[in-house]
Tab-separated table of C-alpha atoms and ligand atoms in Angstrom:
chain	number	residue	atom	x	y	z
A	93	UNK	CA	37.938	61.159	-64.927
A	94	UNK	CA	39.115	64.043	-66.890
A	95	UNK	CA	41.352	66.602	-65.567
A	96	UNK	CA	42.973	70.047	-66.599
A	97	UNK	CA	46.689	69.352	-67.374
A	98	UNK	CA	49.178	71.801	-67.656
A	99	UNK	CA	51.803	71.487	-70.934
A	100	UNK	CA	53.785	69.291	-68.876
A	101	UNK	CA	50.812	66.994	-68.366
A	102	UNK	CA	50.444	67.375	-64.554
A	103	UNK	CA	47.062	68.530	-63.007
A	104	UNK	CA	46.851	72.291	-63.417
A	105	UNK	CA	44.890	72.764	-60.059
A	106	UNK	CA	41.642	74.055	-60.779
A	107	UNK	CA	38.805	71.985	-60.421
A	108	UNK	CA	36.333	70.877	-63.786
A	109	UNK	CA	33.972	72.992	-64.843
A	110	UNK	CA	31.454	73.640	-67.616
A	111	UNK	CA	31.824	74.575	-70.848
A	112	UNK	CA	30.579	77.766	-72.512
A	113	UNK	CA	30.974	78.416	-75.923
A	114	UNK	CA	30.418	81.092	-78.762
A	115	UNK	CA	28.690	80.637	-81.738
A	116	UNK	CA	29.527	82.740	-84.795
A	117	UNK	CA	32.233	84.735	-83.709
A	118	UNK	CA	34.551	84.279	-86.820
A	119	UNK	CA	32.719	86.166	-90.220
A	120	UNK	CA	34.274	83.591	-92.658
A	121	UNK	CA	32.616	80.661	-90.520
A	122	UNK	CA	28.818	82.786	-90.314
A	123	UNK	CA	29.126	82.712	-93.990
A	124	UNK	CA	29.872	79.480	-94.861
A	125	UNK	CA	27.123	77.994	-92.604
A	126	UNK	CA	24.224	80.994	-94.176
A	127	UNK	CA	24.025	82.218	-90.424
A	128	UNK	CA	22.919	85.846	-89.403
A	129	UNK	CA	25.462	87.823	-87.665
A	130	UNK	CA	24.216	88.244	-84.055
A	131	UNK	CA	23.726	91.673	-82.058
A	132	UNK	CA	24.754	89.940	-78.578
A	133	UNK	CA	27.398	86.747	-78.681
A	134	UNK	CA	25.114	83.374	-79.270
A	135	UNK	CA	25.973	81.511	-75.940
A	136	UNK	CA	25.652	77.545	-75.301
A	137	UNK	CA	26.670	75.208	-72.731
A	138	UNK	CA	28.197	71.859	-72.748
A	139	UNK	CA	28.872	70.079	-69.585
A	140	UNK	CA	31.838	69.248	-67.962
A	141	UNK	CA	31.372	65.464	-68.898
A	142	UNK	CA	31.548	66.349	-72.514
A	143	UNK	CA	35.576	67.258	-71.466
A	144	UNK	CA	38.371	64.599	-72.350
A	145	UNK	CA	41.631	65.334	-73.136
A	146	UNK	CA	42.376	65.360	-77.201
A	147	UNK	CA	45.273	63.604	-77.654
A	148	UNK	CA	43.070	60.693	-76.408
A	149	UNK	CA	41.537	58.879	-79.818
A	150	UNK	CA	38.537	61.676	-80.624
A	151	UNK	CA	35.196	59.373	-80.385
A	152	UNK	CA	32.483	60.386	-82.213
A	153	UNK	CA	28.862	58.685	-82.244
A	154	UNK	CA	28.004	56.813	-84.588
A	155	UNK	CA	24.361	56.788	-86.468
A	156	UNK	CA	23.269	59.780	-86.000
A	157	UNK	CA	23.986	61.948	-88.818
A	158	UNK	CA	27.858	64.111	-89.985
A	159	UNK	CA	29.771	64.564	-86.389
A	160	UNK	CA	31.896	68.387	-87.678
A	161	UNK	CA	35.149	69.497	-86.341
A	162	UNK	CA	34.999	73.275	-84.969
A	163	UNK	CA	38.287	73.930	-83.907
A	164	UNK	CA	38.441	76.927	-81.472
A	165	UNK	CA	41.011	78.183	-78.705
A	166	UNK	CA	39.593	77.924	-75.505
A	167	UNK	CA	40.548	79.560	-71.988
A	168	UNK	CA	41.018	78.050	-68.625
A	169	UNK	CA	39.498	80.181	-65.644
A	170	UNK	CA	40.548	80.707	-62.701
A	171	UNK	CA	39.084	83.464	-61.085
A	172	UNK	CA	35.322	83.727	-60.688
A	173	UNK	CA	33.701	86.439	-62.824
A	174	UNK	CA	30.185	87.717	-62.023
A	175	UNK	CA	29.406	91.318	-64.059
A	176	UNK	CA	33.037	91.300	-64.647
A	177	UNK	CA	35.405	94.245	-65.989
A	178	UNK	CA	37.402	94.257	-68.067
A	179	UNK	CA	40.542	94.346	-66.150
A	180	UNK	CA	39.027	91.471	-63.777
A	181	UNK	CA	38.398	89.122	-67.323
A	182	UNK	CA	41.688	89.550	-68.099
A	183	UNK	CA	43.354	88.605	-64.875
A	184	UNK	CA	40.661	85.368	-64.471
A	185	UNK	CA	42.463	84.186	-67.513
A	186	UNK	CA	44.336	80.917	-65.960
A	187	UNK	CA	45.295	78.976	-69.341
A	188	UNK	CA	44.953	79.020	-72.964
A	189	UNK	CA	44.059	75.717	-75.005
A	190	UNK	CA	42.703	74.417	-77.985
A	191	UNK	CA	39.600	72.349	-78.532
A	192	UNK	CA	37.266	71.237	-80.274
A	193	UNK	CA	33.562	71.798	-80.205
A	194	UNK	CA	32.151	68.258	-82.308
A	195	UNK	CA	29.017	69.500	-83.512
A	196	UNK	CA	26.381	66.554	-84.559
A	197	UNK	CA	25.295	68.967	-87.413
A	198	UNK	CA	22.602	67.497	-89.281
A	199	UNK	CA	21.192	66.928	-85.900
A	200	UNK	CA	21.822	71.017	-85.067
A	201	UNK	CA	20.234	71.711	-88.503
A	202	UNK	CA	16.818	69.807	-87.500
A	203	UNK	CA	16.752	71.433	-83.791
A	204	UNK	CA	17.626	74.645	-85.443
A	205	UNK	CA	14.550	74.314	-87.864
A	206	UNK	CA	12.430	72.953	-85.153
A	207	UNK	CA	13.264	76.411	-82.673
A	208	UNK	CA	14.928	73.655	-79.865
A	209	UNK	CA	17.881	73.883	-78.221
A	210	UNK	CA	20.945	72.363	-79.196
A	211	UNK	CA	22.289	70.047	-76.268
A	212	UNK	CA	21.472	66.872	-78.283
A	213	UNK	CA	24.016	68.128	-81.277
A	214	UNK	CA	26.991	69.666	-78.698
A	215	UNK	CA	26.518	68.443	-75.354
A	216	UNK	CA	26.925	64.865	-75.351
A	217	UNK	CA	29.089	62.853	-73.579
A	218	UNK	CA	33.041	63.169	-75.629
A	219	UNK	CA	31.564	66.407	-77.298
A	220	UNK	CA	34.320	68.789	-76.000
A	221	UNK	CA	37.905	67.006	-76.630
A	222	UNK	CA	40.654	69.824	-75.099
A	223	UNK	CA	44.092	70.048	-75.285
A	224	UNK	CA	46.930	71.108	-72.177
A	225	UNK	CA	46.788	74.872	-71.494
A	226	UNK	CA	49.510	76.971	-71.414
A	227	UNK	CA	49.728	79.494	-68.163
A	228	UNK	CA	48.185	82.877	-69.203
A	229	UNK	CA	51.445	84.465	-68.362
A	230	UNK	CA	52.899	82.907	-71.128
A	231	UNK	CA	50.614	84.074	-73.630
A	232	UNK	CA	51.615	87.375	-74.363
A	233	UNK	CA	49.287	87.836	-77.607
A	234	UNK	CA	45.854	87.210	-76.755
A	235	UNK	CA	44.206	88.137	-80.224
A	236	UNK	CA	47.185	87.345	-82.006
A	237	UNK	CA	47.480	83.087	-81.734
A	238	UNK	CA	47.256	81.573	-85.316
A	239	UNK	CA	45.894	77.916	-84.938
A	240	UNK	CA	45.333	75.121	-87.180
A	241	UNK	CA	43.560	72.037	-87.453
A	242	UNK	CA	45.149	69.101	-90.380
A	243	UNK	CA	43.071	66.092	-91.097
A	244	UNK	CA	45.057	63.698	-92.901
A	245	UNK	CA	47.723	65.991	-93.351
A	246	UNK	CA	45.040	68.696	-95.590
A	247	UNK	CA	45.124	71.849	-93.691
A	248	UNK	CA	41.084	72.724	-92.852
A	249	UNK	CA	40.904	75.002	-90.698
A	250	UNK	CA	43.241	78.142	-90.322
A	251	UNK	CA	42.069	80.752	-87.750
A	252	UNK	CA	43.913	83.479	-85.772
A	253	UNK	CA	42.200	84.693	-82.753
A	254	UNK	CA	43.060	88.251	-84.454
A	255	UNK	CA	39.899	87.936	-86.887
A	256	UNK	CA	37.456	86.958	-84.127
A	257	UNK	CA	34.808	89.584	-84.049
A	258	UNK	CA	34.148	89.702	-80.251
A	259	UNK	CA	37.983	89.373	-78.696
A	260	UNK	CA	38.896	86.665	-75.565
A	261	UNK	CA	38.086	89.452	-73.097
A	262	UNK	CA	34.743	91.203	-74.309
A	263	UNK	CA	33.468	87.542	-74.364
A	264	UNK	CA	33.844	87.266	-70.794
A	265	UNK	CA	32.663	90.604	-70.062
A	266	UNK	CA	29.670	89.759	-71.380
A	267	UNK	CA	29.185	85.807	-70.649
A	268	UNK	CA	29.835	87.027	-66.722
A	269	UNK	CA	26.543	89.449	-67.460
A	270	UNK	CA	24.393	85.928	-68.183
A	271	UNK	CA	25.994	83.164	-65.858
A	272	UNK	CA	28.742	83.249	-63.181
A	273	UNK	CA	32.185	82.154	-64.625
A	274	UNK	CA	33.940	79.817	-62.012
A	275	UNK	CA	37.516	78.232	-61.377
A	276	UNK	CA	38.238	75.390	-63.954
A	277	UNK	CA	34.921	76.148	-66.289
A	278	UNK	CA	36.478	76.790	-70.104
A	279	UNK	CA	35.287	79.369	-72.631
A	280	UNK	CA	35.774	77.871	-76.448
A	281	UNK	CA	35.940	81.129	-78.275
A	282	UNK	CA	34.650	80.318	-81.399
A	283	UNK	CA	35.458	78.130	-84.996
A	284	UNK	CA	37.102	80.001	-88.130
A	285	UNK	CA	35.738	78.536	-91.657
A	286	UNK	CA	36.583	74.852	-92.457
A	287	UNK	CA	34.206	72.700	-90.627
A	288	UNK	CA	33.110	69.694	-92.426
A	289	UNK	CA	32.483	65.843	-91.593
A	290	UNK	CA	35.016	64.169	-89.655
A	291	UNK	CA	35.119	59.817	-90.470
A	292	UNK	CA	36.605	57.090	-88.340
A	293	UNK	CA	40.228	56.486	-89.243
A	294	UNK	CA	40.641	60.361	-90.010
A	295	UNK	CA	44.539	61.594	-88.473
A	296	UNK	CA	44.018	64.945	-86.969
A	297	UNK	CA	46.806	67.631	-86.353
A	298	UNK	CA	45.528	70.354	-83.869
A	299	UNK	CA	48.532	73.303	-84.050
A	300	UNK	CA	49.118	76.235	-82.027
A	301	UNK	CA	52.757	77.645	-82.639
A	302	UNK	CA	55.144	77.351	-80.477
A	303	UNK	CA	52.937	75.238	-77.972
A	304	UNK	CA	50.982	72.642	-79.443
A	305	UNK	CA	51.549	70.198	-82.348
A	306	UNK	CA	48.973	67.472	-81.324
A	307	UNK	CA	48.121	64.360	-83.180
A	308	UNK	CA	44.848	62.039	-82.683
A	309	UNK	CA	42.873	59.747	-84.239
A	310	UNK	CA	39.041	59.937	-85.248
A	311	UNK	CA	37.136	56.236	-84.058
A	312	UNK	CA	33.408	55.796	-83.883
A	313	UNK	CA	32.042	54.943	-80.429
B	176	ZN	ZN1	31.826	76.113	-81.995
């Protein structure tokens, strides 16, 4: 069963949650998928038992179309947050992470063009592979984490939280408007250009200076 760990790899005492995540929050990723910039942040869900820890081998399903990497920081809450503030985002903040959001995109692209949702392409069952978190307190630059995802040692994606166009806390503010936030549910925050087709075999390196230098492997389930 998977569990939060801390950067020492103990439990990090919050329970497991679901996931929410942001669509289209970086500009450079909008534009190299041809998506519309959107008025209010584009919200989906995947559930906690798409969580497993990253550094396990990354399994991705096979037959059913290009499985993407979207590799986004995510936060660890730990406070619940109903209409939040504000001030009372901030402080729910429990732990920063990285993970990553496998997308079954040519699946998304059909459910897109059919007007259904996308649980079939992001919610399945391995979907949302996360890393340790570091305690908030330790995080003293919110909008200002650079993070990096290597597949067979080719950098891909290169983001820093600094060019997201919603930041960490306005994202709360305004995913605690639509659903409660509770202890141990993560927010992924959204994916920076890069995504692309990951293949069994592939090495990944998943980088977050000075916290996380994590290697996996890609298999097919
Ligand atoms: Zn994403």
């Amino acid at each position: 069963m998977y569990q939060h760990h801390n950067l020492q790899g103990q439990p990090f005492g919050l329970p497991t949650g679901k996931v929410v995540c942001v669509g289209r929050n970086y500009l450079d990723h909008i534009q190299e998928l041809n998506n519309a910039v959107p008025g209010e942040p584009l919200l989906f869900l995947k559930p906690a038992t798409a969580l497993c820890h990253v550094a396990e081998p990354v399994v991705i399903p096979t037959n059913r179309g290009a499985c993407h990497n979207e590799l986004e920081v995510a936060v660890l809450i730990g406070q619940p947050l109903c209409h939040a503030s504000e001030e009372e985002a901030g402080a729910a903040i429990a732990g920063v992470g990285l993970a990553l959001d496998l997308t079954l995109r040519d699946l998304q692209d059909q459910l897109k063009k059919d007007g259904h949702p996308w649980e079939r392409a992001k919610a399945f069952d391995n979907a949302c592979p996360v890393s340790a978190f570091v305690s908030a307190q330790d995080v003293k630059q919110l909008q200002d984490l650079a993070f990096t995802l290597r597949i067979n040692g080719e950098t891909r994606q290169q983001g820093n939280t600094k060019m997201m166009m919603r930041d960490t806390v306005s994202l709360l503010v305004a995913i605690s408007e639509v659903f409660t936030l509770q202890p141990g549910d993560i927010v992924l925050t959204g994916t920076p250009k890069g995504v692309g087709p990951l293949q069994s075999g592939d090495k990944l390196t998943l980088s977050m200076a000075p916290w996380f230098d994590i290697q996996t492997t890609v298999v097919e389930a």
